[in-house]
Amino acid sequence: MIRKLPLVTIAAAMLPLVLGSVAAGGAPLADAPAATSTERSWSLPRDEPELLPGPGREAFYSACPTCHSTRYVTDQPLFGRDAWVAEIDKMKKTYGAEIRAEDTEKILEYVLSVNATSHR
Amino acid sequence: MDRGRRSFVRLLGGASLAALDGCRRKVTLGEDAGRAASSSMATPSASVGPLGPLSSARPAEPSAEAFPEKSRDLLLHTDRPPNLETPLHRLTDDLTPNDAFFVRWHLQQLPTTVDVEAFRLGVGGHVARPLSLSLEQLRKLPAVEVVAVNQCSGNGRAAFGPRVPGIQWTQGAMGNARWRGVRLKDLLDKAGVKAGAADVVFGGLDRSPVSSVPDFEKSLAIDLAHGGEVMVAYSMNGTELPMLNGFPLRLVVPGWYSTYWVKALDSIQVTSKPFEGYWMAKAYRVPKNDEATEQKGTLAKETVPISRMNVRSFIVSPSSDAALLRGTAIELGGVAFDGGSGIRRVEVSTDDGVSYRDAVLGVDLGKYSWRRWKSMWTPPSAGVHTIRVRATSGSGETQPNEATRWNRSGYMQNAVERVSVRVAG
């Protein structure tokens, strides 16, 4: 159910996130300014499964990966509806995730489906 | 061997070995865990980690780019932010190598560029003389060292039943290292803490991409912060800290869970009122009772910030897929530690807890270090044998035989660990 995201897709999906002076694929930007002698830099790999098509996928991708990898879903054991409702609620109320009201139910159905599929 | 297809079984007390077919084993560990485990085993999955079906973490694909300064055999829970677990076979040493040391971050923007000359550690707030210290200045202050275990509050979360959400750490969200740096007390004295100080708040360079997520800030009461044991470390196992473990500076709070060991530390603020930031007031809290336990249906009304580690011991070898022979002696081994009273005793059982005998303790690197243990065992018969280990701390604390502790966040797991091995006749 998980396949690797092509690099170009990762770049396209890059949200307003910044990983230092690092390109989406983890390689340093070709035109990045030369590091001063006292500067240390590291590049972080993206190693994120693209989740399969399904109802609610668009709503999911418009919100959740802004802050974290899709692995935050695929790392989880099998949970029921109540647990995922609580998680989404926490992301909205505690962490301020910007999820439109009409998208909440779509995201819920999608993560339930992803979670169930990964434990089938 | 393809690690992804290999099924390890490393269980905690309370888990029962319901079926064993030599390749895949069914586990039950609380109702929900049992369901999850069974369902994930119906179809052989490529995602099998050290706790078997309890965790999907596994090393990244060989084609994937490695995380900086980290070995490729770390188990990948999440890549953004990075959360990487140390596999058990890298926990065989007194000191865990830096490239194998586990990684845990909360916010996705990490300090991937640090100018070591421009970097400053600020010490301010309720003090007489605020400080702004360069790394060079810090290195000129009197240095101290401590060997201490750094363990995530959620190490063993995957073994909770019912299961709880969060990074599904199995046993490798921990490591033991020699930390070198300056005493926090010395910095606070240099800054001159004013009368009436309450807490000391620590912040790092990591940030969230959205402003609504609170910065990762942790606090310690002034008495602990000023007690002389808490350290601002610039070195780990004789070399600089890996970026993913907190370069250039990390707070070291010996005996306490690693949530307090703030990475990429650049801010130390003394407060005159108790600190009530999100990561203290809302997150990393445990039920306010001796066992840090509650029931899923009736959550504890009162919680407190998690603090000192409880006593634990682990079986590092043999792994559950070891090839053992009846009548051929092998060495059982692992590690044990607690929150600072030291390890008094480690006992091993090779009959699934019916009887225990004392293990031999290894070198003592201090009360905050883990201590290796070993014990020789000659399998007496063919078939499945279950090994257990339990530790007793210097203060007399020991481990529960069954995984009876439960809390909503999956913290402070310390039930007796066990591993089942197949012995050929």
Coordinates of C-alpha atoms in Angstrom, one line a residue:
Chain A
M1 CA 0.0 0.0 0.0
I2 CA 3.0 2.2 0.2
R3 CA 5.2 3.3 -2.6
K4 CA 8.0 5.7 -2.8
L5 CA 7.2 9.2 -3.8
P6 CA 9.1 10.3 -6.9
L7 CA 11.5 13.2 -6.2
V8 CA 9.7 15.6 -8.5
T9 CA 6.5 14.9 -6.6
I10 CA 8.1 15.6 -3.3
A11 CA 9.3 18.9 -4.7
A12 CA 5.8 19.8 -5.9
A13 CA 4.4 18.8 -2.6
M14 CA 6.8 20.8 -0.6
L15 CA 4.7 22.9 1.8
P16 CA 5.8 26.1 3.3
L17 CA 8.4 24.1 5.2
V18 CA 12.0 24.8 5.4
L19 CA 14.8 22.3 6.1
G20 CA 17.6 24.7 6.3
S21 CA 19.3 25.3 3.0
V22 CA 18.4 21.9 1.8
A23 CA 16.6 20.9 -1.4
A24 CA 13.6 18.6 -1.3
G25 CA 15.6 15.5 -2.1
G26 CA 18.1 16.2 0.6
A27 CA 20.9 17.4 -1.6
P28 CA 22.3 20.8 -1.0
L29 CA 21.0 23.5 -3.4
A30 CA 23.3 24.0 -6.3
D31 CA 23.1 27.8 -6.0
A32 CA 23.2 28.0 -2.2
P33 CA 25.7 30.5 -0.9
A34 CA 29.1 29.0 -0.1
A35 CA 29.3 28.2 3.6
T36 CA 31.5 30.4 5.7
S37 CA 34.4 28.6 7.3
T38 CA 32.6 28.5 10.7
E39 CA 29.3 27.2 9.4
R40 CA 28.2 23.6 9.7
S41 CA 25.5 22.2 7.6
W42 CA 23.7 18.9 7.3
S43 CA 21.0 17.7 4.9
L44 CA 18.1 15.6 6.0
P45 CA 16.6 12.9 3.8
R46 CA 12.9 12.8 3.0
D47 CA 11.8 9.2 3.2
E48 CA 8.1 9.5 3.1
P49 CA 5.6 7.0 1.7
E50 CA 3.0 8.4 -0.6
L51 CA -0.4 7.2 0.5
L52 CA -2.7 5.5 -1.9
P53 CA -5.6 7.1 -3.6
G54 CA -8.9 7.1 -1.8
P55 CA -11.7 9.4 -0.7
G56 CA -10.4 12.3 1.5
R57 CA -6.9 12.0 0.2
E58 CA -6.8 15.6 -1.0
A59 CA -8.1 16.9 2.2
F60 CA -5.5 14.9 4.1
Y61 CA -2.6 16.1 1.9
S62 CA -3.8 19.7 2.2
A63 CA -3.4 19.7 6.0
C64 CA -1.5 16.9 7.7
P65 CA 1.9 16.8 6.0
T66 CA 2.4 20.5 6.5
C67 CA 3.8 19.7 9.9
H68 CA 4.8 16.0 9.7
S69 CA 5.5 13.0 7.5
T70 CA 2.8 10.6 6.4
R71 CA 4.8 8.1 8.5
Y72 CA 3.0 9.6 11.5
V73 CA 0.0 7.7 10.2
T74 CA 1.7 4.6 8.9
D75 CA 3.7 4.1 12.2
Q76 CA 0.5 3.6 14.2
P77 CA -1.1 0.4 15.3
L78 CA -4.7 -0.4 14.3
F79 CA -6.9 2.2 16.0
G80 CA -10.7 2.7 15.9
R81 CA -12.7 5.7 14.9
D82 CA -12.7 7.2 18.4
A83 CA -8.9 7.2 18.6
W84 CA -8.6 9.0 15.2
V85 CA -11.3 11.5 16.0
A86 CA -9.3 12.3 19.2
E87 CA -6.0 12.6 17.2
I88 CA -7.5 15.0 14.6
D89 CA -9.1 17.0 17.3
K90 CA -5.7 17.3 19.1
M91 CA -4.1 18.5 15.9
K92 CA -6.7 21.1 15.4
K93 CA -7.3 22.3 19.0
T94 CA -3.8 21.8 20.5
Y95 CA -1.5 22.3 17.6
G96 CA -3.6 24.7 15.6
A97 CA -3.8 22.7 12.4
E98 CA -5.8 24.6 9.9
I99 CA -8.4 22.1 8.9
R100 CA -11.7 23.3 7.4
A101 CA -14.8 22.0 9.1
E102 CA -15.9 20.2 5.9
D103 CA -12.5 18.6 5.6
T104 CA -12.4 17.1 9.1
E105 CA -14.7 14.2 8.3
K106 CA -13.0 13.5 5.0
I107 CA -9.6 13.3 6.7
L108 CA -11.0 11.0 9.3
E109 CA -12.4 8.6 6.8
Y110 CA -9.1 8.7 4.9
V111 CA -6.8 8.0 7.8
L112 CA -9.2 5.2 9.0
S113 CA -8.9 3.7 5.6
V114 CA -5.1 4.0 5.5
N115 CA -4.7 2.7 9.0
A116 CA -6.9 -0.3 8.3
T117 CA -5.2 -1.1 5.0
S118 CA -1.8 -1.1 6.6
H119 CA -2.9 -3.7 9.1
R120 CA -4.9 -5.9 6.8
Chain B
M1 CA 19.0 -11.9 6.0
D2 CA 16.0 -9.8 5.0
R3 CA 15.2 -8.1 8.3
G4 CA 11.8 -7.1 6.9
R5 CA 10.7 -10.7 6.7
R6 CA 12.2 -11.8 9.9
S7 CA 9.9 -12.0 12.8
F8 CA 11.4 -11.2 16.2
V9 CA 9.5 -11.9 19.3
R10 CA 10.6 -9.8 22.2
L11 CA 7.8 -9.4 24.7
L12 CA 7.1 -7.9 28.0
G13 CA 5.7 -9.7 31.0
G14 CA 1.9 -10.0 30.6
A15 CA 2.2 -10.9 27.0
S16 CA 1.4 -14.5 26.3
L17 CA 2.9 -16.7 23.6
A18 CA -0.3 -18.0 22.0
A19 CA 1.1 -19.7 19.0
L20 CA 4.5 -20.4 17.5
D21 CA 5.2 -21.7 14.1
G22 CA 8.9 -21.2 14.0
C23 CA 8.6 -18.3 11.7
R24 CA 5.7 -16.1 12.7
R25 CA 4.4 -16.0 16.2
K26 CA 1.2 -14.7 17.5
V27 CA 1.3 -12.5 20.5
T28 CA -1.4 -11.1 22.7
L29 CA -0.7 -8.1 24.9
G30 CA -4.0 -6.6 26.0
E31 CA -7.1 -6.8 24.0
D32 CA -6.4 -4.1 21.4
A33 CA -2.8 -5.1 21.0
G34 CA -3.9 -8.7 20.4
R35 CA -6.3 -7.6 17.7
A36 CA -3.7 -5.4 16.0
A37 CA -1.1 -8.1 16.2
S38 CA -3.3 -10.8 14.8
S39 CA -4.6 -8.7 12.0
S40 CA -1.2 -7.6 10.9
M41 CA -0.1 -11.2 10.8
A42 CA -2.8 -12.4 8.6
T43 CA -0.8 -11.2 5.7
P44 CA 3.0 -11.4 5.9
S45 CA 4.0 -7.8 6.1
A46 CA 7.3 -6.2 5.1
S47 CA 7.0 -4.1 8.1
V48 CA 8.1 -6.2 11.0
G49 CA 10.4 -4.6 13.7
P50 CA 12.0 -5.8 16.9
L51 CA 8.7 -6.2 18.6
G52 CA 7.3 -8.2 15.7
P53 CA 3.9 -7.0 14.7
L54 CA 3.8 -4.5 17.5
S55 CA 5.9 -2.0 15.5
S56 CA 6.2 -1.3 11.8
A57 CA 9.6 0.5 12.2
R58 CA 12.4 -1.0 10.2
P59 CA 15.6 0.2 8.6
A60 CA 15.2 2.5 5.6
E61 CA 15.4 1.0 2.2
P62 CA 19.1 0.6 1.1
S63 CA 18.4 3.0 -1.7
A64 CA 17.3 5.8 0.6
E65 CA 19.7 8.5 1.6
A66 CA 21.1 8.0 5.1
F67 CA 20.4 10.4 8.0
P68 CA 23.5 12.5 8.7
E69 CA 26.0 11.0 11.1
K70 CA 23.7 8.0 11.6
S71 CA 24.1 4.3 10.8
R72 CA 21.8 2.8 8.2
D73 CA 20.5 0.1 10.5
L74 CA 18.5 2.5 12.7
L75 CA 14.8 1.7 12.7
L76 CA 12.9 4.4 10.9
H77 CA 9.7 5.4 12.6
T78 CA 9.3 8.8 11.0
D79 CA 11.5 10.9 8.7
R80 CA 10.0 14.4 9.2
P81 CA 10.8 15.2 11.9
P82 CA 13.2 12.3 12.3
N83 CA 12.4 9.7 14.9
L84 CA 14.9 6.8 14.7
E85 CA 15.2 3.8 17.0
T86 CA 18.4 1.9 17.9
P87 CA 18.1 -1.8 17.0
L88 CA 18.9 -4.1 20.0
H89 CA 22.0 -5.5 18.4
R90 CA 23.6 -2.0 18.7
L91 CA 23.0 -1.9 22.4
T92 CA 25.7 -4.4 23.3
D93 CA 28.3 -1.9 24.5
D94 CA 28.8 0.1 27.7
L95 CA 28.6 3.2 25.7
T96 CA 26.2 3.4 22.7
P97 CA 28.1 4.6 19.6
N98 CA 27.0 8.1 18.4
D99 CA 26.0 6.8 15.0
A100 CA 23.7 4.2 16.6
F101 CA 22.2 6.6 19.2
F102 CA 18.4 7.0 18.9
V103 CA 16.9 10.2 17.5
R104 CA 13.7 11.9 18.7
W105 CA 12.4 15.4 17.5
H106 CA 9.0 17.0 17.9
L107 CA 9.1 19.9 15.4
Q108 CA 10.1 19.5 11.8
Q109 CA 12.4 22.5 11.3
L110 CA 15.8 21.3 12.7
P111 CA 18.9 23.4 12.9
T112 CA 20.5 22.0 9.8
T113 CA 22.9 25.0 9.6
V114 CA 24.8 26.2 12.6
D115 CA 27.5 28.8 12.5
V116 CA 29.7 27.7 15.4
E117 CA 31.4 31.1 15.7
A118 CA 28.2 33.1 15.7
F119 CA 26.3 30.7 18.0
R120 CA 25.4 32.0 21.4
L121 CA 23.9 30.4 24.5
G122 CA 21.7 32.9 26.3
V123 CA 21.3 32.8 30.0
G124 CA 18.7 35.3 31.3
G125 CA 15.4 36.0 32.9
H126 CA 15.4 36.3 36.7
V127 CA 19.2 36.8 37.0
A128 CA 21.5 39.7 37.9
R129 CA 23.8 39.4 34.9
P130 CA 22.4 38.0 31.7
L131 CA 25.0 36.0 29.7
S132 CA 25.6 35.4 26.0
L133 CA 28.2 32.7 25.7
S134 CA 30.0 31.5 22.6
L135 CA 31.0 27.9 22.3
E136 CA 34.6 28.9 22.7
Q137 CA 33.8 30.6 26.0
L138 CA 31.9 27.5 27.2
R139 CA 34.8 25.2 26.4
K140 CA 37.1 27.4 28.6
L141 CA 34.9 26.9 31.7
P142 CA 35.6 24.0 34.1
A143 CA 34.5 20.8 32.4
V144 CA 32.7 17.9 33.9
E145 CA 31.8 14.4 32.7
V146 CA 29.0 11.9 33.4
V147 CA 28.0 8.6 31.9
A148 CA 24.3 8.6 31.8
V149 CA 21.4 6.8 30.1
N150 CA 19.2 8.9 27.8
Q151 CA 15.8 7.3 27.4
C152 CA 12.6 8.5 25.8
S153 CA 9.6 8.7 28.1
G154 CA 7.8 6.5 25.5
N155 CA 10.4 3.8 25.2
G156 CA 8.3 0.6 25.1
R157 CA 5.0 2.4 24.1
A158 CA 4.4 -0.3 21.5
A159 CA 4.0 -2.8 24.3
F160 CA 1.1 -1.0 26.0
G161 CA -2.3 -2.7 25.9
P162 CA -4.6 -1.2 25.0
R163 CA -2.4 0.5 22.4
V164 CA -1.8 4.2 22.6
P165 CA -1.0 6.7 19.8
G166 CA 2.4 8.2 19.4
I167 CA 5.7 7.0 18.0
Q168 CA 5.6 3.2 18.4
W169 CA 9.0 2.8 20.1
T170 CA 9.8 -0.8 21.1
Q171 CA 13.0 -1.0 23.2
G172 CA 15.6 1.1 21.4
A173 CA 14.6 4.6 22.3
M174 CA 17.5 4.7 24.7
G175 CA 21.3 4.8 24.8
N176 CA 24.1 5.3 27.2
A177 CA 26.8 7.8 26.6
R178 CA 29.7 9.8 28.2
W179 CA 28.6 13.4 28.3
R180 CA 31.1 16.2 28.8
G181 CA 30.3 19.9 29.3
V182 CA 29.8 22.5 31.9
R183 CA 27.7 22.4 35.0
L184 CA 24.4 24.3 34.7
K185 CA 25.0 25.4 38.3
D186 CA 28.2 27.2 37.2
L187 CA 26.4 29.1 34.5
L188 CA 23.5 30.0 36.8
D189 CA 26.0 31.2 39.4
K190 CA 27.9 33.2 36.8
A191 CA 24.6 34.9 35.8
G192 CA 23.6 35.4 39.5
V193 CA 20.2 33.9 40.1
K194 CA 18.0 36.4 42.0
A195 CA 16.1 35.5 45.1
G196 CA 12.6 34.1 44.5
A197 CA 13.5 32.1 41.4
A198 CA 11.1 29.3 40.6
D199 CA 12.0 27.4 37.4
V200 CA 14.6 27.3 34.7
V201 CA 13.3 27.1 31.2
F202 CA 15.3 25.5 28.3
G203 CA 14.8 26.1 24.6
G204 CA 16.5 25.0 21.5
L205 CA 16.9 26.0 17.9
D206 CA 14.2 23.7 16.4
R207 CA 11.0 25.3 15.2
S208 CA 7.6 24.3 13.9
P209 CA 6.6 25.5 10.4
V210 CA 3.4 26.9 11.8
S211 CA 3.2 29.5 14.6
S212 CA 0.3 27.8 16.3
V213 CA 2.6 24.9 17.5
P214 CA 4.3 25.9 20.7
D215 CA 8.1 26.0 20.7
F216 CA 9.7 23.0 22.4
E217 CA 10.5 24.4 25.8
K218 CA 11.0 22.4 29.0
S219 CA 11.6 23.5 32.6
L220 CA 13.2 22.2 35.7
A221 CA 12.6 23.5 39.3
I222 CA 15.4 25.8 40.3
D223 CA 16.6 23.4 43.0
L224 CA 17.3 20.6 40.6
A225 CA 18.7 23.0 37.9
H226 CA 21.1 24.4 40.5
G227 CA 21.8 21.1 42.2
G228 CA 25.1 20.5 40.4
E229 CA 24.3 17.4 38.4
V230 CA 22.5 19.0 35.4
M231 CA 25.0 19.7 32.6
V232 CA 25.2 21.7 29.4
A233 CA 27.0 19.2 27.2
Y234 CA 29.1 19.9 24.1
S235 CA 30.5 16.4 23.8
M236 CA 29.1 12.9 23.5
N237 CA 31.4 9.9 23.8
G238 CA 34.5 12.0 23.3
T239 CA 33.4 13.9 20.2
E240 CA 30.9 16.6 19.2
L241 CA 27.2 15.9 19.4
P242 CA 25.7 14.6 16.2
M243 CA 23.3 17.2 14.8
L244 CA 20.4 14.8 15.3
N245 CA 21.4 14.4 19.0
G246 CA 21.6 18.2 19.6
F247 CA 24.7 19.8 18.1
P248 CA 26.1 22.1 19.4
L249 CA 24.8 21.9 22.9
R250 CA 22.4 19.7 24.8
L251 CA 21.0 19.7 28.3
V252 CA 21.9 16.6 30.2
V253 CA 19.6 15.7 33.2
P254 CA 21.0 12.5 34.6
G255 CA 18.4 10.1 35.7
W256 CA 15.5 11.9 34.1
Y257 CA 13.7 11.0 30.9
S258 CA 15.2 12.5 27.7
T259 CA 12.3 14.9 27.2
Y260 CA 14.2 17.3 29.5
W261 CA 17.5 16.9 27.6
V262 CA 16.8 19.8 25.3
K263 CA 18.7 19.5 22.1
A264 CA 20.4 22.4 20.1
L265 CA 20.1 24.3 23.4
D266 CA 20.4 28.0 23.0
S267 CA 18.3 29.5 25.7
I268 CA 18.3 29.2 29.5
Q269 CA 15.8 31.4 31.2
V270 CA 15.2 31.7 35.0
T271 CA 11.6 32.4 36.0
S272 CA 10.1 33.9 39.1
K273 CA 6.9 32.1 38.6
P274 CA 6.3 28.4 37.8
F275 CA 6.6 27.8 34.0
E276 CA 3.4 26.8 32.3
G277 CA 4.4 26.2 28.7
Y278 CA 2.6 23.6 26.6
W279 CA 5.4 21.0 26.8
M280 CA 5.2 21.1 30.6
A281 CA 1.6 21.9 31.4
K282 CA -0.1 19.8 28.7
A283 CA 2.4 17.3 27.3
Y284 CA 4.7 14.7 28.9
R285 CA 2.5 14.2 31.9
V286 CA 1.7 11.1 33.9
P287 CA -1.1 10.1 36.3
K288 CA -0.4 11.4 39.7
N289 CA 0.1 8.1 41.5
D290 CA 3.0 5.9 42.5
E291 CA 2.5 3.6 39.5
A292 CA 1.8 6.3 36.9
T293 CA -1.2 4.2 36.0
E294 CA -4.8 4.8 35.0
Q295 CA -7.5 3.0 33.1
K296 CA -8.6 3.8 29.6
G297 CA -12.2 4.2 30.7
T298 CA -11.4 6.3 33.7
L299 CA -8.4 8.5 33.1
A300 CA -6.7 10.0 36.1
K301 CA -8.0 13.4 37.1
E302 CA -4.7 14.6 38.2
T303 CA -1.4 14.4 36.3
V304 CA 2.1 15.6 36.9
P305 CA 5.1 16.2 34.6
I306 CA 7.1 13.1 34.0
S307 CA 10.4 13.1 35.8
R308 CA 12.8 10.5 37.0
M309 CA 13.2 7.1 35.2
N310 CA 12.1 3.9 36.8
V311 CA 14.2 0.7 36.9
R312 CA 14.5 -1.4 33.7
S313 CA 16.5 -4.2 32.3
F314 CA 16.7 -5.5 28.8
I315 CA 17.8 -8.7 27.0
V316 CA 20.1 -7.8 24.2
S317 CA 21.2 -11.3 23.3
P318 CA 20.2 -13.8 22.2
S319 CA 17.8 -12.4 19.7
S320 CA 14.7 -14.4 19.2
D321 CA 16.0 -15.7 15.9
A322 CA 19.3 -17.0 17.3
A323 CA 20.3 -20.5 16.3
L324 CA 20.6 -22.4 19.7
L325 CA 21.5 -26.0 20.3
R326 CA 20.5 -28.3 23.2
G327 CA 23.5 -28.8 25.4
T328 CA 25.6 -26.0 24.0
A329 CA 26.2 -23.1 26.4
I330 CA 25.6 -19.5 25.3
E331 CA 26.0 -16.2 27.1
L332 CA 22.8 -14.3 27.8
G333 CA 23.4 -10.5 28.1
G334 CA 21.8 -7.1 28.3
V335 CA 21.7 -3.9 30.2
A336 CA 20.0 -2.5 33.3
F337 CA 19.6 1.0 34.7
D338 CA 17.4 3.2 36.8
G339 CA 16.9 6.9 37.6
G340 CA 20.0 7.3 39.7
S341 CA 20.3 4.9 42.6
G342 CA 22.3 2.4 40.5
I343 CA 21.7 -1.3 39.8
R344 CA 22.0 -3.6 42.8
R345 CA 21.0 -6.9 41.2
V346 CA 19.9 -8.4 37.9
E347 CA 18.2 -11.8 37.8
V348 CA 17.6 -14.0 34.9
S349 CA 15.0 -16.7 34.3
T350 CA 15.3 -19.3 31.5
D351 CA 12.0 -21.0 32.4
D352 CA 9.6 -18.1 31.7
G353 CA 9.7 -16.7 35.2
V354 CA 9.3 -19.9 37.3
S355 CA 12.7 -19.5 38.8
Y356 CA 15.4 -16.8 38.7
R357 CA 19.1 -16.7 39.3
D358 CA 21.5 -13.9 39.7
A359 CA 23.3 -12.5 36.6
V360 CA 26.9 -11.3 36.7
L361 CA 27.1 -7.5 36.6
G362 CA 29.6 -5.7 34.4
V363 CA 31.7 -2.6 35.0
D364 CA 30.1 0.2 37.1
L365 CA 30.4 3.5 35.2
G366 CA 28.4 5.4 37.8
K367 CA 24.9 5.5 39.2
Y368 CA 23.4 7.2 36.0
S369 CA 25.0 4.7 33.6
W370 CA 23.5 1.5 32.6
R371 CA 25.2 -1.6 33.7
R372 CA 25.7 -4.6 31.5
W373 CA 24.7 -8.0 32.8
K374 CA 25.5 -11.5 31.6
S375 CA 24.7 -15.1 32.5
M376 CA 25.7 -18.4 31.0
W377 CA 22.9 -20.8 29.9
T378 CA 23.0 -24.3 28.5
P379 CA 19.6 -25.1 26.9
P380 CA 18.5 -28.3 28.5
S381 CA 16.1 -29.5 25.9
A382 CA 14.9 -28.8 22.4
G383 CA 11.9 -26.6 21.8
V384 CA 10.8 -23.1 22.8
H385 CA 12.4 -21.5 25.9
T386 CA 11.5 -18.1 27.3
I387 CA 14.1 -16.0 28.9
R388 CA 13.2 -13.2 31.3
V389 CA 15.2 -10.6 33.1
R390 CA 14.5 -8.3 36.0
A391 CA 16.6 -5.7 37.8
T392 CA 16.6 -4.3 41.4
S393 CA 17.8 -0.8 41.8
G394 CA 20.1 0.5 44.6
S395 CA 17.0 2.0 46.3
G396 CA 15.2 -1.4 46.2
E397 CA 12.8 -0.7 43.3
T398 CA 12.1 -3.7 41.1
Q399 CA 10.1 -4.4 37.9
P400 CA 6.6 -5.6 37.7
N401 CA 6.3 -9.2 36.3
E402 CA 3.3 -8.3 34.2
A403 CA 2.7 -5.3 32.0
T404 CA 0.1 -3.9 34.4
R405 CA 1.1 -0.2 34.0
W406 CA -1.0 1.7 31.5
N407 CA -1.4 5.4 30.8
R408 CA -2.8 7.4 27.9
S409 CA 0.5 8.5 26.6
G410 CA 2.4 5.2 26.9
Y411 CA 5.1 6.4 29.3
M412 CA 7.3 4.7 31.9
Q413 CA 7.0 1.2 30.6
N414 CA 9.1 -1.1 32.8
A415 CA 7.5 -4.5 32.9
V416 CA 9.9 -7.5 32.9
E417 CA 11.2 -8.1 29.4
R418 CA 11.2 -11.6 27.9
V419 CA 12.4 -13.2 24.7
S420 CA 11.4 -16.6 23.4
V421 CA 14.0 -18.7 21.5
R422 CA 13.8 -22.0 19.7
V423 CA 16.4 -24.6 20.6
A424 CA 17.2 -27.3 18.2
G425 CA 17.8 -30.8 19.5

